[in-house]
Amino acid sequence: MVRVFINGYGNIGRRLAAVLSSDKEVQFIGIAKYTADDKTKDAMDNGFDIYVPDGMVNQFKEKGYDITGVISQAIGGSDLVVDAAKEGGGYDNKKKLYEPMNKAAIFQGGEDRHGERSVADMIHNSRVNYAKAAGKAYVIQGSCNVSGMGRIMQPLIENFGDGIRRYDVTLIRRWADLEDSKDVKDSIEWDKNPHHQDDVRDFIPASNLYVDAYKVPSRMMHLHQMVVRFNGKAPSKDQIIETFRNEFGVAILNSARGTAAIRKKAMDLGFRHGDTNMVHIHQEVLRVQDDTIKISYSDDQTGMVIPENHLLMQSMILDRPRDEAIKRTDRIFQMTKKRRILEEEFK
Ligand SMILES: NC(=O)c1ccc[n+]([C@@H]2O[C@H](COP(=O)([O-])OP(=O)(O)OC[C@H]3O[C@@H](n4cnc5c(N)ncnc54)[C@H](OP(=O)(O)O)[C@@H]3O)[C@@H](O)[C@H]2O)c1
């Protein structure tokens, strides 16, 4: 049994807690809360042990919340911390807690890979470098956009390799998650220097990749348009679709009107948290012309990285072969089944 603590209980942390607390291979230590708000009640209702910063126990107790102890104590009793802090917070946690206590940690995609606040020397993408994480003490799980790009690029590389000349990807990013209370601004904003390009190059270094990123006023999902240029004539549409036919975590849809249709369908179908946990290639807008293919796929931002964290845990701590890990993750997340359902719904 691996003893796991989740440090943070936001959009990602609460999803991680839901899955890891029900995994029989995990002894679930609990979650950290930093603000005594009603999300604490949500964690209590889910039966999680709640740990808070030193000196804050009374503040939580005064509001009627049951607190098991302080965060440092929970980390002391864990083998692995899954850090789910807001972007950038993982670095301070590493310096203050994980390194001094000699604890392994998974960080999320909002943390830095390079520079002064770098938290780890690799970014994990289960489709590309799963095995490289085995035995590592610190690894970043790539963000939802970065995970999605890896999931599409790697099968293309394995099938068409040297034939590919360059990738130009436009990330159309949702403004906020459905659960976020912040307003969605009526604006389209661009990113001067999207981190996604360097992050993908971290695990696919040879890729000739150019990324632009825009945020749009939506809460539903990201949409990526990937333009792939080949040295000669591009493969046919059928060849591209066949490349993804049996890819774990990739659905091929043909009649979704937009990202909201998929999200709402996932909620109507009772998928946990309304997550599909995958990317969805939109076959009806997959275009091939001369030396170029254009693939558009939507990317379930909140759901994508949860099975990725689960896979990463199996590599880092359990040193399990990838095929076995995928089977286990699929049993827990039911992704193959969800894919079949979505493909039938949007055929
Ligand atoms: N949302 C997404 O779609 C998405 C997708 C992929 C990756 N990510 C990455 O996942 C990470 C978390 O994102 P999120 O969307 O879950 O953020 P979020 O909803 O804003 O939640 C952040 C959480 O951090 C907690 N927190 C505050 N101080 C902390 C500390 N020192 N250590 C640990 N946790 C602390 C907060 O707790 P309190 O509420 O108790 O103050 C809050 O629950 C980021 O790196 C993000 O880039 C997010």
CSV table of C-alpha atoms and ligand atoms in Angstrom, one decimal:
chain,number,residue,atom,x,y,z
A,1,MET,CA,0.0,0.0,0.0
A,2,VAL,CA,1.3,3.5,-0.9
A,3,ARG,CA,0.4,6.2,1.7
A,4,VAL,CA,-0.7,9.2,-0.3
A,5,PHE,CA,-1.6,12.7,0.9
A,6,ILE,CA,-3.1,15.4,-1.4
A,7,ASN,CA,-1.8,18.9,-0.7
A,8,GLY,CA,-4.6,21.1,-2.0
A,9,TYR,CA,-8.3,20.7,-2.5
A,10,GLY,CA,-9.2,22.8,-5.5
A,11,ASN,CA,-10.5,21.6,-8.9
A,12,ILE,CA,-7.7,19.2,-9.3
A,13,GLY,CA,-7.1,18.2,-5.7
A,14,ARG,CA,-10.7,17.2,-5.0
A,15,ARG,CA,-10.8,15.0,-8.2
A,16,LEU,CA,-7.5,13.4,-7.1
A,17,ALA,CA,-8.9,12.8,-3.7
A,18,ALA,CA,-12.1,11.2,-5.0
A,19,VAL,CA,-10.1,8.7,-7.1
A,20,LEU,CA,-7.1,8.0,-4.8
A,21,SER,CA,-9.3,7.5,-1.7
A,22,SER,CA,-11.1,4.7,-3.5
A,23,ASP,CA,-8.0,3.0,-4.9
A,24,LYS,CA,-7.4,-0.2,-3.0
A,25,GLU,CA,-3.6,0.1,-3.5
A,26,VAL,CA,-3.5,3.4,-1.8
A,27,GLN,CA,-3.7,4.1,1.9
A,28,PHE,CA,-5.3,7.5,1.7
A,29,ILE,CA,-4.0,9.9,4.4
A,30,GLY,CA,-6.2,12.8,3.5
A,31,ILE,CA,-6.3,16.3,2.1
A,32,ALA,CA,-5.0,19.7,3.0
A,33,LYS,CA,-7.2,22.8,3.4
A,34,TYR,CA,-5.8,26.3,3.7
A,35,THR,CA,-9.0,28.3,3.9
A,36,ALA,CA,-11.8,27.6,6.3
A,37,ASP,CA,-14.5,27.8,3.7
A,38,ASP,CA,-17.4,25.5,2.6
A,39,LYS,CA,-15.1,23.3,0.5
A,40,THR,CA,-14.0,22.0,4.0
A,41,LYS,CA,-17.5,20.8,4.5
A,42,ASP,CA,-17.4,19.1,1.1
A,43,ALA,CA,-14.2,17.2,2.1
A,44,MET,CA,-15.9,16.2,5.4
A,45,ASP,CA,-18.9,15.0,3.6
A,46,ASN,CA,-16.7,12.8,1.5
A,47,GLY,CA,-15.2,11.3,4.6
A,48,PHE,CA,-11.6,12.6,4.0
A,49,ASP,CA,-9.3,13.3,6.9
A,50,ILE,CA,-8.5,17.1,6.7
A,51,TYR,CA,-5.2,18.6,7.7
A,52,VAL,CA,-4.5,22.4,8.0
A,53,PRO,CA,-1.5,24.6,8.4
A,54,ASP,CA,0.1,24.9,11.9
A,55,GLY,CA,-1.7,27.4,14.0
A,56,MET,CA,-5.0,27.2,12.0
A,57,VAL,CA,-6.6,24.3,13.7
A,58,ASN,CA,-8.7,26.4,16.0
A,59,GLN,CA,-9.9,28.7,13.2
A,60,PHE,CA,-11.3,25.7,11.4
A,61,LYS,CA,-12.7,24.1,14.5
A,62,GLU,CA,-14.5,27.4,15.5
A,63,LYS,CA,-16.4,27.1,12.2
A,64,GLY,CA,-17.5,23.5,13.1
A,65,TYR,CA,-15.1,21.7,10.8
A,66,ASP,CA,-13.6,18.4,11.9
A,67,ILE,CA,-9.8,18.6,11.6
A,68,THR,CA,-7.5,15.5,11.9
A,69,GLY,CA,-4.3,17.4,12.3
A,70,VAL,CA,-1.6,19.6,10.8
A,71,ILE,CA,-0.3,19.3,7.3
A,72,SER,CA,3.3,18.6,8.3
A,73,GLN,CA,2.1,15.6,10.4
A,74,ALA,CA,0.2,14.2,7.4
A,75,ILE,CA,3.2,14.6,5.1
A,76,GLY,CA,5.3,12.8,7.7
A,77,GLY,CA,3.1,9.8,7.5
A,78,SER,CA,3.0,9.6,3.7
A,79,ASP,CA,5.1,8.0,1.1
A,80,LEU,CA,4.0,10.3,-1.7
A,81,VAL,CA,2.5,13.8,-1.7
A,82,VAL,CA,0.4,14.8,-4.7
A,83,ASP,CA,0.7,18.5,-4.7
A,84,ALA,CA,-2.4,20.3,-6.1
A,85,ALA,CA,-1.6,23.9,-5.1
A,86,LYS,CA,-2.5,26.9,-7.2
A,87,GLU,CA,0.1,27.6,-9.9
A,88,GLY,CA,3.5,28.1,-8.4
A,89,GLY,CA,2.7,27.1,-4.8
A,90,GLY,CA,4.3,23.7,-5.2
A,91,TYR,CA,7.8,25.2,-5.2
A,92,ASP,CA,7.4,26.7,-1.7
A,93,ASN,CA,5.9,23.4,-0.5
A,94,LYS,CA,8.8,21.5,-1.9
A,95,LYS,CA,11.3,23.8,-0.1
A,96,LYS,CA,9.5,24.0,3.2
A,97,LEU,CA,8.1,20.5,3.5
A,98,TYR,CA,8.9,17.8,1.0
A,99,GLU,CA,12.7,18.2,0.7
A,100,PRO,CA,13.3,18.6,4.5
A,101,MET,CA,11.1,15.6,5.2
A,102,ASN,CA,12.6,13.6,2.3
A,103,LYS,CA,9.2,12.9,0.7
A,104,ALA,CA,8.5,12.1,-2.9
A,105,ALA,CA,6.0,14.5,-4.7
A,106,ILE,CA,4.0,14.8,-7.9
A,107,PHE,CA,3.5,18.5,-8.9
A,108,GLN,CA,0.9,19.8,-11.3
A,109,GLY,CA,1.4,21.5,-14.6
A,110,GLY,CA,1.3,25.1,-13.3
A,111,GLU,CA,4.7,24.6,-11.7
A,112,ASP,CA,8.0,25.6,-13.4
A,113,ARG,CA,10.2,23.1,-15.0
A,114,HIS,CA,13.0,25.5,-15.6
A,115,GLY,CA,14.5,28.5,-13.7
A,116,GLU,CA,14.8,29.5,-10.1
A,117,ARG,CA,11.5,28.0,-9.1
A,118,SER,CA,11.8,24.7,-11.0
A,119,VAL,CA,10.3,21.8,-9.0
A,120,ALA,CA,11.5,18.8,-11.0
A,121,ASP,CA,13.7,17.8,-13.8
A,122,MET,CA,11.0,16.1,-15.9
A,123,ILE,CA,7.5,16.6,-17.1
A,124,HIS,CA,5.5,13.3,-17.3
A,125,ASN,CA,3.3,12.4,-20.3
A,126,SER,CA,2.1,8.8,-20.0
A,127,ARG,CA,2.0,8.4,-23.7
A,128,VAL,CA,5.7,9.4,-24.1
A,129,ASN,CA,7.9,9.0,-21.0
A,130,TYR,CA,6.0,7.0,-18.4
A,131,ALA,CA,8.9,4.6,-17.6
A,132,LYS,CA,11.4,7.5,-17.1
A,133,ALA,CA,9.5,8.6,-14.0
A,134,ALA,CA,10.2,5.3,-12.2
A,135,GLY,CA,12.0,5.9,-8.9
A,136,LYS,CA,12.1,9.7,-9.3
A,137,ALA,CA,11.4,11.7,-6.2
A,138,TYR,CA,9.9,14.8,-8.0
A,139,VAL,CA,8.0,14.9,-11.2
A,140,ILE,CA,5.7,17.4,-12.8
A,141,GLN,CA,2.5,16.1,-14.4
A,142,GLY,CA,2.1,18.1,-17.6
A,143,SER,CA,-0.9,20.5,-17.7
A,144,CYS,CA,-4.1,19.6,-19.5
A,145,ASN,CA,-3.0,21.3,-22.7
A,146,VAL,CA,0.4,19.8,-22.6
A,147,SER,CA,-1.0,16.3,-21.8
A,148,GLY,CA,-3.4,16.6,-24.8
A,149,MET,CA,-0.7,17.7,-27.2
A,150,GLY,CA,1.5,14.8,-26.2
A,151,ARG,CA,-1.4,12.4,-26.6
A,152,ILE,CA,-1.9,13.5,-30.2
A,153,MET,CA,1.7,14.1,-31.3
A,154,GLN,CA,3.3,10.8,-30.1
A,155,PRO,CA,1.0,8.5,-32.2
A,156,LEU,CA,1.7,10.7,-35.2
A,157,ILE,CA,5.4,10.5,-34.6
A,158,GLU,CA,5.3,6.7,-34.2
A,159,ASN,CA,3.4,6.3,-37.5
A,160,PHE,CA,4.8,9.1,-39.7
A,161,GLY,CA,8.1,9.9,-38.0
A,162,ASP,CA,10.5,11.6,-40.3
A,163,GLY,CA,7.7,12.5,-42.7
A,164,ILE,CA,6.6,15.3,-40.3
A,165,ARG,CA,8.2,18.7,-40.9
A,166,ARG,CA,6.6,20.9,-38.3
A,167,TYR,CA,3.6,21.3,-35.9
A,168,ASP,CA,1.7,24.6,-35.4
A,169,VAL,CA,-0.7,24.4,-32.6
A,170,THR,CA,-3.3,27.0,-31.6
A,171,LEU,CA,-4.6,26.4,-28.1
A,172,ILE,CA,-8.1,27.9,-27.6
A,173,ARG,CA,-8.3,27.8,-23.8
A,174,ARG,CA,-11.4,28.0,-21.6
A,175,TRP,CA,-11.4,31.1,-19.3
A,176,ALA,CA,-12.3,29.3,-16.1
A,177,ASP,CA,-13.5,25.9,-14.9
A,178,LEU,CA,-17.2,25.2,-14.3
A,179,GLU,CA,-16.6,25.1,-10.5
A,180,ASP,CA,-14.7,28.4,-10.4
A,181,SER,CA,-16.4,31.3,-8.9
A,182,LYS,CA,-14.4,33.9,-10.8
A,183,ASP,CA,-16.1,35.8,-13.6
A,184,VAL,CA,-15.5,35.0,-17.2
A,185,LYS,CA,-14.3,38.1,-18.9
A,186,ASP,CA,-15.8,39.1,-22.3
A,187,SER,CA,-12.5,39.2,-24.1
A,188,ILE,CA,-10.1,37.1,-26.1
A,189,GLU,CA,-6.7,37.3,-24.6
A,190,TRP,CA,-3.4,36.1,-26.0
A,191,ASP,CA,-0.3,34.8,-24.2
A,192,LYS,CA,3.0,36.5,-25.1
A,193,ASN,CA,5.0,33.4,-24.2
A,194,PRO,CA,3.0,30.2,-23.8
A,195,HIS,CA,4.8,27.7,-21.5
A,196,HIS,CA,3.2,24.8,-23.4
A,197,GLN,CA,5.7,24.9,-26.2
A,198,ASP,CA,8.7,24.3,-23.9
A,199,ASP,CA,6.8,21.9,-21.8
A,200,VAL,CA,6.0,19.6,-24.7
A,201,ARG,CA,9.6,19.9,-25.9
A,202,ASP,CA,10.7,18.6,-22.5
A,203,PHE,CA,9.3,15.2,-23.4
A,204,ILE,CA,9.4,15.3,-27.2
A,205,PRO,CA,12.6,17.3,-27.6
A,206,ALA,CA,13.0,16.7,-31.4
A,207,SER,CA,9.6,18.2,-32.3
A,208,ASN,CA,9.6,21.2,-34.5
A,209,LEU,CA,6.7,22.8,-32.6
A,210,TYR,CA,5.2,26.2,-32.5
A,211,VAL,CA,2.4,27.0,-30.0
A,212,ASP,CA,0.1,30.0,-29.7
A,213,ALA,CA,-2.4,30.2,-26.9
A,214,TYR,CA,-5.6,32.3,-26.5
A,215,LYS,CA,-8.1,32.4,-23.6
A,216,VAL,CA,-11.8,32.7,-24.6
A,217,PRO,CA,-14.9,33.4,-22.5
A,218,SER,CA,-16.0,29.8,-21.9
A,219,ARG,CA,-15.9,27.4,-19.0
A,220,MET,CA,-16.4,24.2,-20.8
A,221,MET,CA,-13.2,22.8,-22.4
A,222,HIS,CA,-10.1,23.7,-24.4
A,223,LEU,CA,-10.0,23.3,-28.2
A,224,HIS,CA,-6.7,22.8,-30.0
A,225,GLN,CA,-6.1,23.1,-33.6
A,226,MET,CA,-3.0,21.3,-34.6
A,227,VAL,CA,-1.6,21.9,-38.1
A,228,VAL,CA,0.9,19.3,-39.1
A,229,ARG,CA,3.1,19.8,-42.2
A,230,PHE,CA,4.8,16.9,-43.9
A,231,ASN,CA,7.8,16.7,-46.1
A,232,GLY,CA,5.8,15.4,-49.0
A,233,LYS,CA,2.1,14.5,-49.5
A,234,ALA,CA,0.2,14.3,-46.2
A,235,PRO,CA,-1.3,10.9,-45.1
A,236,SER,CA,-5.0,10.4,-45.9
A,237,LYS,CA,-7.8,11.3,-43.5
A,238,ASP,CA,-8.5,7.5,-43.0
A,239,GLN,CA,-4.8,6.9,-42.2
A,240,ILE,CA,-4.9,9.6,-39.6
A,241,ILE,CA,-8.1,8.3,-38.0
A,242,GLU,CA,-6.8,4.8,-38.0
A,243,THR,CA,-3.7,6.1,-36.1
A,244,PHE,CA,-6.0,7.0,-33.2
A,245,ARG,CA,-8.5,4.2,-33.4
A,246,ASN,CA,-7.1,2.3,-30.4
A,247,GLU,CA,-5.3,5.1,-28.6
A,248,PHE,CA,-6.0,5.2,-24.8
A,249,GLY,CA,-7.7,8.4,-23.8
A,250,VAL,CA,-8.6,9.6,-27.3
A,251,ALA,CA,-12.2,9.5,-28.6
A,252,ILE,CA,-13.1,10.1,-32.2
A,253,LEU,CA,-16.3,12.0,-32.5
A,254,ASN,CA,-18.2,13.1,-35.6
A,255,SER,CA,-21.1,15.2,-34.7
A,256,ALA,CA,-20.5,17.3,-31.6
A,257,ARG,CA,-21.5,20.9,-32.2
A,258,GLY,CA,-18.9,22.3,-29.7
A,259,THR,CA,-17.2,21.8,-26.4
A,260,ALA,CA,-20.3,22.5,-24.4
A,261,ALA,CA,-22.2,19.6,-26.1
A,262,ILE,CA,-19.5,17.2,-24.9
A,263,ARG,CA,-19.3,18.5,-21.4
A,264,LYS,CA,-23.1,18.6,-21.0
A,265,LYS,CA,-23.3,15.0,-22.4
A,266,ALA,CA,-20.7,13.9,-19.9
A,267,MET,CA,-22.8,15.4,-17.1
A,268,ASP,CA,-26.1,14.0,-18.4
A,269,LEU,CA,-24.5,10.6,-18.6
A,270,GLY,CA,-23.4,10.8,-15.0
A,271,PHE,CA,-19.6,10.7,-15.7
A,272,ARG,CA,-18.0,11.5,-12.3
A,273,HIS,CA,-17.5,15.3,-12.0
A,274,GLY,CA,-18.7,15.6,-15.6
A,275,ASP,CA,-15.3,14.6,-16.8
A,276,THR,CA,-14.5,12.6,-19.9
A,277,ASN,CA,-10.8,12.4,-18.9
A,278,MET,CA,-9.7,12.4,-22.5
A,279,VAL,CA,-9.2,14.4,-25.7
A,280,HIS,CA,-11.8,14.2,-28.5
A,281,ILE,CA,-10.8,14.4,-32.1
A,282,HIS,CA,-13.5,16.1,-34.2
A,283,GLN,CA,-13.4,13.9,-37.3
A,284,GLU,CA,-15.8,16.1,-39.3
A,285,VAL,CA,-13.4,19.0,-39.3
A,286,LEU,CA,-10.2,17.0,-39.8
A,287,ARG,CA,-8.8,18.4,-43.0
A,288,VAL,CA,-6.1,17.1,-45.4
A,289,GLN,CA,-4.7,19.3,-48.2
A,290,ASP,CA,-1.4,18.7,-50.1
A,291,ASP,CA,1.3,18.5,-47.5
A,292,THR,CA,-0.8,19.6,-44.5
A,293,ILE,CA,-3.3,18.1,-42.0
A,294,LYS,CA,-5.4,20.1,-39.6
A,295,ILE,CA,-6.6,18.2,-36.5
A,296,SER,CA,-9.0,19.8,-34.1
A,297,TYR,CA,-9.6,18.1,-30.8
A,298,SER,CA,-11.2,19.2,-27.5
A,299,ASP,CA,-9.4,18.6,-24.3
A,300,ASP,CA,-11.2,18.0,-21.0
A,301,GLN,CA,-9.0,20.4,-18.9
A,302,THR,CA,-10.0,19.3,-15.4
A,303,GLY,CA,-10.4,15.6,-16.2
A,304,MET,CA,-7.4,14.9,-18.4
A,305,VAL,CA,-4.7,15.1,-15.8
A,306,ILE,CA,-6.4,12.9,-13.1
A,307,PRO,CA,-5.7,9.5,-14.8
A,308,GLU,CA,-2.3,11.0,-15.8
A,309,ASN,CA,-1.5,11.5,-12.1
A,310,HIS,CA,-2.7,8.0,-11.3
A,311,LEU,CA,-0.4,6.6,-14.0
A,312,LEU,CA,2.5,8.7,-12.8
A,313,MET,CA,2.1,7.4,-9.3
A,314,GLN,CA,2.3,3.8,-10.6
A,315,SER,CA,5.5,4.6,-12.4
A,316,MET,CA,7.2,6.6,-9.7
A,317,ILE,CA,6.3,4.6,-6.6
A,318,LEU,CA,5.2,1.1,-7.9
A,319,ASP,CA,7.6,0.8,-10.9
A,320,ARG,CA,4.8,-1.0,-12.8
A,321,PRO,CA,5.1,-1.6,-16.5
A,322,ARG,CA,3.0,0.9,-18.6
A,323,ASP,CA,0.6,-1.7,-20.1
A,324,GLU,CA,-0.4,-3.0,-16.6
A,325,ALA,CA,-0.7,0.6,-15.3
A,326,ILE,CA,-3.0,1.6,-18.2
A,327,LYS,CA,-5.2,-1.5,-17.5
A,328,ARG,CA,-5.5,-0.5,-13.8
A,329,THR,CA,-6.2,3.1,-14.5
A,330,ASP,CA,-8.7,2.2,-17.1
A,331,ARG,CA,-10.5,-0.1,-14.6
A,332,ILE,CA,-10.8,2.8,-12.2
A,333,PHE,CA,-11.7,5.6,-14.6
A,334,GLN,CA,-13.6,3.4,-17.1
A,335,MET,CA,-12.1,5.5,-19.9
A,336,THR,CA,-12.5,2.8,-22.6
A,337,LYS,CA,-16.1,2.4,-21.8
A,338,LYS,CA,-16.7,6.2,-21.7
A,339,ARG,CA,-15.0,6.6,-25.0
A,340,ARG,CA,-17.3,4.0,-26.6
A,341,ILE,CA,-20.3,5.7,-25.1
A,342,LEU,CA,-19.2,9.2,-26.4
A,343,GLU,CA,-18.4,7.8,-29.9
A,344,GLU,CA,-21.8,6.3,-30.1
A,345,GLU,CA,-23.5,9.5,-28.8
A,346,PHE,CA,-21.6,11.7,-31.4
A,347,LYS,CA,-21.2,9.2,-34.3
B,1,LIG,N1,-8.1,23.5,-13.3
B,1,LIG,C1,-7.6,22.8,-14.4
B,1,LIG,O1,-8.3,22.6,-15.3
B,1,LIG,C2,-6.2,22.3,-14.3
B,1,LIG,C3,-5.8,21.4,-15.3
B,1,LIG,C4,-4.6,20.8,-15.3
B,1,LIG,C5,-3.6,21.3,-14.4
B,1,LIG,N2,-4.0,22.2,-13.5
B,1,LIG,C6,-3.0,22.6,-12.5
B,1,LIG,O2,-3.3,22.0,-11.2
B,1,LIG,C7,-2.9,22.9,-10.2
B,1,LIG,C8,-4.1,23.2,-9.3
B,1,LIG,O3,-5.1,23.9,-10.1
B,1,LIG,P1,-6.6,24.0,-9.6
B,1,LIG,O4,-7.3,24.4,-10.8
B,1,LIG,O5,-7.0,22.8,-8.8
B,1,LIG,O6,-6.5,25.3,-8.6
B,1,LIG,P2,-7.6,25.8,-7.6
B,1,LIG,O7,-8.9,25.2,-8.0
B,1,LIG,O8,-7.4,27.3,-7.6
B,1,LIG,O9,-7.1,25.2,-6.2
B,1,LIG,C9,-5.9,25.5,-5.6
B,1,LIG,C10,-5.9,25.0,-4.2
B,1,LIG,O10,-4.7,25.3,-3.6
B,1,LIG,C11,-4.9,25.3,-2.3
B,1,LIG,N3,-3.8,25.9,-1.6
B,1,LIG,C12,-3.6,27.2,-1.1
B,1,LIG,N4,-2.4,27.3,-0.5
B,1,LIG,C13,-1.7,26.1,-0.7
B,1,LIG,C14,-0.5,25.5,-0.4
B,1,LIG,N5,0.5,26.3,0.2
B,1,LIG,N6,-0.2,24.3,-0.8
B,1,LIG,C15,-1.1,23.5,-1.4
B,1,LIG,N7,-2.3,23.9,-1.7
B,1,LIG,C16,-2.6,25.2,-1.4
B,1,LIG,C17,-6.2,26.1,-2.1
B,1,LIG,O11,-6.7,25.7,-0.9
B,1,LIG,P3,-7.8,26.5,-0.1
B,1,LIG,O12,-9.0,26.6,-1.0
B,1,LIG,O13,-8.1,25.7,1.1
B,1,LIG,O14,-7.2,27.9,0.1
B,1,LIG,C18,-7.0,25.5,-3.3
B,1,LIG,O15,-7.8,24.5,-2.9
B,1,LIG,C19,-2.2,24.1,-10.9
B,1,LIG,O16,-0.8,23.9,-11.0
B,1,LIG,C20,-2.9,24.1,-12.3
B,1,LIG,O17,-2.1,24.7,-13.2
B,1,LIG,C21,-5.2,22.7,-13.4
